[in-house]
Coordinates of C-alpha atoms and ligand atoms in Angstrom, one line a residue:
X1 CA -3.5 -8.6 -65.0
X2 CA -1.0 -11.3 -64.2
X3 CA -1.0 -14.5 -66.2
X4 CA -1.5 -16.6 -63.0
X5 CA -4.7 -14.7 -62.3
X6 CA -6.1 -15.4 -65.8
X7 CA -5.3 -19.1 -65.4
X8 CA -7.1 -19.1 -62.0
X9 CA -10.2 -17.3 -63.3
X10 CA -10.4 -19.7 -66.2
X11 CA -10.2 -22.7 -63.9
X12 CA -13.0 -21.3 -61.7
X13 CA -15.1 -20.7 -64.7
X14 CA -14.6 -24.2 -66.1
X15 CA -15.4 -25.7 -62.7
X16 CA -18.6 -23.6 -62.4
X17 CA -19.5 -24.5 -66.0
X18 CA -19.1 -28.3 -65.3
X19 CA -21.1 -28.0 -62.1
X20 CA -24.0 -26.2 -63.8
X21 CA -23.9 -28.6 -66.8
X22 CA -24.2 -31.6 -64.5
X23 CA -27.2 -30.0 -62.8
X24 CA -28.7 -29.4 -66.2
X25 CA -28.1 -32.8 -67.7
X26 CA -28.4 -35.2 -64.7
X27 CA -31.7 -33.8 -63.4
X28 CA -34.7 -34.9 -65.6
X29 CA -36.2 -31.5 -65.9
X30 CA -38.4 -32.3 -68.9
X31 CA -40.7 -35.3 -69.6
X32 CA -39.6 -37.5 -72.5
X33 CA -40.8 -35.9 -75.7
X34 CA -43.6 -37.6 -77.7
X35 CA -44.4 -34.9 -80.2
X36 CA -42.7 -32.7 -82.8
X37 CA -43.8 -29.6 -80.9
X38 CA -42.1 -30.9 -77.7
X39 CA -38.9 -31.5 -79.7
X40 CA -38.9 -27.9 -80.7
X41 CA -39.7 -26.7 -77.2
X42 CA -36.8 -28.9 -75.9
X43 CA -34.5 -27.3 -78.5
X44 CA -35.4 -23.8 -77.2
X45 CA -34.9 -25.0 -73.6
X46 CA -31.4 -26.3 -74.3
X47 CA -30.5 -23.3 -76.4
X48 CA -31.4 -21.0 -73.5
X49 CA -29.8 -23.3 -71.0
X50 CA -26.4 -23.4 -72.8
X51 CA -26.4 -19.6 -72.9
X52 CA -27.3 -19.5 -69.2
X53 CA -24.5 -21.9 -68.3
X54 CA -22.0 -19.8 -70.2
X55 CA -23.0 -16.5 -68.5
X56 CA -23.2 -18.3 -65.1
X57 CA -19.6 -19.6 -65.5
X58 CA -18.2 -16.2 -66.3
X59 CA -20.0 -14.5 -63.4
X60 CA -19.2 -17.3 -61.0
X61 CA -15.5 -17.2 -61.9
X62 CA -15.4 -13.4 -61.3
X63 CA -17.2 -13.7 -58.0
X64 CA -15.0 -16.6 -56.7
X65 CA -11.8 -14.8 -57.8
X66 CA -12.9 -11.6 -56.1
X67 CA -13.8 -13.3 -52.9
X68 CA -10.5 -15.1 -52.7
X69 CA -8.2 -12.2 -53.8
X70 CA -9.8 -9.0 -52.6
X71 CA -10.9 -10.2 -49.2
X72 CA -10.4 -7.5 -46.6
X73 CA -8.1 -8.5 -43.7
X74 CA -9.7 -8.7 -40.3
X75 CA -9.6 -5.3 -38.4
X76 CA -9.0 -3.5 -41.7
X77 CA -11.7 -0.8 -41.7
X78 CA -10.1 1.6 -44.2
X79 CA -12.1 2.7 -47.3
X80 CA -11.6 0.9 -50.6
X81 CA -9.8 2.7 -53.5
X82 CA -12.1 5.1 -55.4
X83 CA -12.8 3.5 -58.8
X84 CA -14.6 5.4 -61.5
X85 CA -15.6 2.5 -63.7
X86 CA -14.5 0.9 -66.9
X87 CA -16.5 2.1 -70.0
X88 CA -15.2 -0.7 -72.3
X89 CA -16.2 -3.4 -69.8
X90 CA -19.7 -1.8 -69.3
X91 CA -20.3 -1.7 -73.1
X92 CA -19.3 -5.4 -73.3
X93 CA -21.5 -6.6 -70.5
X94 CA -24.5 -4.6 -71.9
X95 CA -24.0 -5.6 -75.5
X96 CA -23.3 -9.3 -75.1
X97 CA -26.4 -10.1 -73.0
X98 CA -28.5 -7.9 -75.4
X99 CA -27.4 -10.0 -78.3
X100 CA -28.0 -13.3 -76.4
X101 CA -31.5 -12.3 -75.3
X102 CA -32.3 -11.2 -78.8
X103 CA -31.1 -14.6 -80.1
X104 CA -33.3 -16.4 -77.5
X105 CA -36.3 -14.2 -78.6
X106 CA -35.7 -15.1 -82.3
X107 CA -35.5 -18.8 -81.7
X108 CA -38.6 -18.7 -79.4
X109 CA -40.6 -16.7 -82.0
X110 CA -39.7 -19.2 -84.7
X111 CA -40.6 -22.2 -82.5
X112 CA -43.9 -20.6 -81.5
X113 CA -44.8 -19.9 -85.1
X114 CA -44.0 -23.5 -86.1
X115 CA -45.8 -25.0 -83.1
X116 CA -49.0 -23.2 -84.0
X117 CA -48.9 -24.3 -87.7
X118 CA -50.9 -27.4 -88.2
X119 CA -50.1 -27.6 -92.0
X120 CA -52.7 -27.8 -94.7
X121 CA -54.7 -30.9 -93.6
X122 CA -54.7 -31.5 -89.9
X123 CA -56.9 -33.9 -88.1
X124 CA -59.4 -31.8 -86.3
X125 CA -60.7 -32.8 -82.9
X126 CA -63.0 -30.8 -80.7
X127 CA -62.2 -30.8 -77.0
X128 CA -64.8 -29.8 -74.5
X129 CA -63.8 -29.1 -70.9
X130 CA -66.1 -28.9 -68.0
X131 CA -65.9 -29.4 -64.2
X132 CA -64.3 -32.0 -64.0
X133 CA -64.0 -33.9 -67.2
X134 CA -62.7 -33.8 -70.8
X135 CA -64.7 -34.8 -73.9
X136 CA -63.3 -35.4 -77.4
X137 CA -65.3 -35.2 -80.5
X138 CA -63.8 -36.8 -83.6
X139 CA -64.5 -35.9 -87.2
X140 CA -66.2 -38.2 -89.7
X141 CA -69.6 -39.6 -90.2
X142 CA -70.1 -41.3 -86.9
X143 CA -69.5 -38.1 -85.0
X144 CA -67.8 -40.1 -82.3
X145 CA -67.6 -38.6 -78.9
X146 CA -65.3 -40.2 -76.3
X147 CA -63.8 -39.5 -72.9
X148 CA -60.5 -40.8 -74.3
X149 CA -58.2 -38.9 -76.6
X150 CA -57.0 -41.3 -79.3
X151 CA -54.5 -39.9 -81.9
X152 CA -52.8 -41.5 -84.9
X153 CA -49.1 -41.3 -84.8
X154 CA -47.2 -38.8 -87.0
X155 CA -50.2 -36.8 -88.1
X156 CA -50.7 -33.1 -87.2
X157 CA -53.8 -32.7 -85.0
X158 CA -55.5 -29.4 -84.4
X159 CA -57.5 -29.4 -81.2
X160 CA -60.2 -26.8 -80.8
X161 CA -60.8 -26.1 -77.1
X162 CA -64.1 -25.1 -75.5
X163 CA -65.2 -24.8 -71.9
X164 CA -68.8 -25.2 -70.6
X165 CA -68.2 -23.4 -67.3
X166 CA -64.9 -22.0 -66.0
X167 CA -61.3 -21.7 -67.3
X168 CA -59.5 -25.1 -67.7
X169 CA -56.2 -25.8 -69.3
X170 CA -55.2 -28.7 -71.6
X171 CA -51.8 -30.2 -71.1
X172 CA -50.2 -33.5 -71.9
X173 CA -46.6 -33.2 -70.5
X174 CA -45.0 -35.4 -73.2
X175 CA -46.6 -33.3 -76.0
X176 CA -45.3 -30.0 -74.5
X177 CA -48.1 -27.8 -75.9
X178 CA -50.5 -26.2 -73.4
X179 CA -53.6 -24.0 -73.8
X180 CA -56.4 -22.7 -71.7
X181 CA -60.0 -23.7 -72.5
X182 CA -62.0 -20.5 -71.9
X183 CA -65.8 -20.2 -71.8
X184 CA -67.2 -18.2 -74.7
X185 CA -64.1 -18.4 -76.9
X186 CA -62.4 -21.0 -79.0
X187 CA -58.7 -21.7 -78.5
X188 CA -56.6 -24.1 -80.6
X189 CA -53.6 -26.3 -80.0
X190 CA -51.5 -28.2 -82.5
X191 CA -50.0 -31.5 -81.7
X192 CA -48.0 -33.9 -83.9
X193 CA -47.5 -37.1 -81.9
X194 CA -44.3 -39.0 -82.7
X195 CA -44.4 -41.9 -80.2
X196 CA -47.1 -44.6 -79.8
X197 CA -48.0 -45.0 -76.1
X198 CA -50.3 -44.0 -73.3
X199 CA -50.3 -40.5 -71.9
X200 CA -52.6 -38.3 -69.8
X201 CA -54.4 -35.0 -70.2
X202 CA -53.9 -33.0 -67.1
X203 CA -56.0 -29.9 -66.3
X204 CA -53.5 -27.2 -65.2
X205 CA -55.9 -24.4 -64.3
X206 CA -57.4 -24.5 -60.8
X207 CA -61.1 -24.9 -61.8
X208 CA -62.8 -26.1 -58.6
X209 CA -62.7 -28.7 -55.9
X210 CA -62.3 -31.6 -58.4
X211 CA -59.5 -29.9 -60.3
X212 CA -56.9 -32.5 -59.3
X213 CA -59.1 -35.3 -60.6
X214 CA -59.6 -33.7 -64.0
X215 CA -57.6 -36.1 -66.1
X216 CA -58.3 -38.0 -69.3
X217 CA -56.5 -40.9 -70.9
X218 CA -54.6 -40.4 -74.2
X219 CA -53.5 -43.1 -76.6
X220 CA -51.2 -42.6 -79.6
X221 CA -51.7 -45.5 -82.0
X222 CA -51.1 -46.5 -85.6
X223 CA -53.4 -45.2 -88.4
X224 CA -55.2 -48.6 -88.7
X225 CA -55.8 -48.8 -85.0
X226 CA -57.1 -45.2 -84.9
X227 CA -59.6 -46.1 -87.7
X228 CA -60.7 -49.2 -85.8
X229 CA -61.2 -47.1 -82.7
X230 CA -63.5 -44.7 -84.6
X231 CA -65.4 -47.6 -86.3
X232 CA -65.9 -49.4 -82.9
X233 CA -67.1 -46.2 -81.3
X234 CA -69.4 -45.3 -84.2
X235 CA -70.7 -48.9 -84.5
X236 CA -71.5 -49.5 -80.9
X237 CA -72.5 -46.1 -81.5
X238 CA -74.7 -45.3 -79.1
X239 CA -72.4 -46.8 -76.4
X240 CA -72.1 -43.2 -75.3
X241 CA -75.8 -42.7 -75.6
X242 CA -77.1 -45.7 -73.6
X243 CA -74.4 -47.0 -71.3
X244 CA -74.8 -45.4 -67.9
X245 CA -71.4 -46.7 -67.0
X246 CA -69.7 -45.0 -70.0
X247 CA -71.5 -41.7 -69.2
X248 CA -70.5 -41.9 -65.5
X249 CA -66.9 -42.1 -66.7
X250 CA -67.0 -39.6 -69.6
X251 CA -68.9 -37.0 -67.6
X252 CA -66.3 -37.3 -64.9
X253 CA -68.7 -38.3 -62.0
X254 CA -66.0 -40.6 -60.6
X255 CA -63.7 -37.6 -60.1
X256 CA -65.7 -36.5 -57.2
X257 CA -68.1 -39.3 -56.1
X258 CA -67.4 -42.7 -54.7
X259 CA -69.5 -45.4 -56.5
X260 CA -68.5 -49.1 -56.1
X261 CA -69.8 -50.4 -59.5
X262 CA -67.6 -47.8 -61.2
X263 CA -64.6 -48.5 -59.0
X264 CA -64.4 -44.8 -57.9
X265 CA -63.6 -43.8 -54.3
X266 CA -63.3 -40.0 -54.6
X267 CA -64.5 -38.0 -51.6
X268 CA -65.0 -34.5 -53.0
X269 CA -68.8 -35.1 -53.2
X270 CA -71.1 -37.5 -51.3
X271 CA -70.8 -41.2 -52.0
X272 CA -73.4 -42.6 -54.4
X273 CA -73.4 -46.1 -53.0
X274 CA -76.2 -45.6 -50.6
X275 CA -78.2 -42.6 -51.6
X276 CA -80.9 -41.4 -49.2
X277 CA -83.6 -39.9 -51.5
X278 CA -85.1 -37.8 -48.7
X279 CA -88.6 -39.2 -49.1
X280 CA -88.7 -38.8 -52.9
X281 CA -88.6 -41.7 -55.4
X282 CA -84.9 -42.5 -55.8
X283 CA -84.7 -42.0 -59.5
X284 CA -86.4 -38.6 -59.2
X285 CA -84.1 -37.5 -56.5
X286 CA -81.0 -38.6 -58.4
X287 CA -82.2 -36.8 -61.6
X288 CA -82.9 -33.6 -59.7
X289 CA -79.5 -33.8 -58.0
X290 CA -77.7 -34.1 -61.4
X291 CA -79.7 -31.3 -63.1
X292 CA -79.9 -28.9 -60.1
X293 CA -77.2 -29.9 -57.6
X294 CA -78.1 -27.1 -55.2
X295 CA -81.7 -28.3 -54.8
X296 CA -80.5 -30.5 -51.9
X297 CA -77.0 -30.4 -50.5
X298 CA -75.9 -33.3 -48.3
X299 CA -74.9 -32.1 -44.9
X300 CA -71.1 -31.7 -44.6
X301 CA -70.8 -30.6 -48.3
X302 CA -70.9 -27.2 -49.9
X303 CA -73.3 -25.8 -52.5
X304 CA -72.0 -24.7 -55.9
X305 CA -69.2 -27.3 -56.0
X306 CA -70.9 -29.6 -58.4
X307 CA -71.4 -28.1 -61.9
X308 CA -75.0 -27.4 -62.8
X309 CA -74.4 -27.9 -66.5
X310 CA -75.0 -31.6 -66.7
X311 CA -78.7 -31.1 -67.3
X312 CA -77.7 -29.3 -70.5
X313 CA -74.5 -31.2 -71.6
X314 CA -76.1 -34.6 -71.3
X315 CA -78.9 -35.7 -73.6
X316 CA -82.3 -36.9 -72.2
X317 CA -81.3 -40.4 -73.1
X318 CA -78.0 -40.1 -71.4
X319 CA -79.5 -38.7 -68.3
X320 CA -82.0 -41.6 -68.2
X321 CA -79.2 -44.1 -68.6
X322 CA -77.0 -42.4 -65.9
X323 CA -79.9 -42.3 -63.4
X324 CA -80.7 -46.0 -64.1
X325 CA -77.0 -46.9 -63.7
X326 CA -77.0 -45.2 -60.3
X327 CA -80.3 -46.7 -59.2
X328 CA -79.1 -50.2 -60.2
X329 CA -75.8 -49.7 -58.3
X330 CA -77.4 -49.0 -54.9
X331 CA -76.0 -51.2 -52.2
X332 CA -79.2 -51.4 -50.2
X333 CA -81.3 -52.6 -53.2
Ligands
CUA401 CU1 -60.3 -28.2 -65.0 CU2 -58.6 -27.7 -63.4

């Protein structure tokens, strides 16, 4: 091979490498990391990307050189020269990718192991998923349950995920980690938040008509503020138990139903602003519709869309409060 050819191939390779690097760096492919686990995932991502850019540059250089140099002249329909192959080259292009892929596997395996290790004393929070809401149960005396995930910064958290109905998936983009919540089994997820701020849990498993609305707020705060949050929740205590508004929010009703007092305007299910109780007392009709949604289905809506688990997942007191909240919020009355 002539020296000029080598120089040209090198130039093509460098240009291809620069172009690929710009695409990798200038496009914000990943959300800004807010957890140790995400930092490790980012490392794996960039480790792999650098290798890919290297391989791409070599392949692109060979292709560009070949297209420019070995192009057949118009009208030339003769056969190409018979080439047997090049054993040395074949060994190299088999061995090098094998080594690179093995390196990626090793890095990934180490990161996966580290990302599922919560250390000796993690904060344990139980996460319950149901169509179409998230519920978080905190450790401690108060047994605080909230529709908001509040985490102290820089402390490993072990989430145990449960589902009451179908498969959901827990994902906070900035935390990187993701896991399904599967009915009947317990899955776990480790997160060590590193940045205070507000984030969002997004359900990433298609779980029904309200899937797109299945989100929950996340706050990463200092240890003192975390303790204050727990104390406030435990003190008011029963806020969850007796406030119909809080139950409306935490049970995810607003994900599907419009209800002016709660500020929701979703259209998956019928509006709750002007409920027609079909000849029954309003509170009785509302209670029946929550416990057994298929008992009466508003025309224009489908049965089996609304989960029939609320009769079980809400306590009797919570049901009373929720029904009362809906009754009080009727526009007509
Ligand atoms: Cu729950 Cu999608």
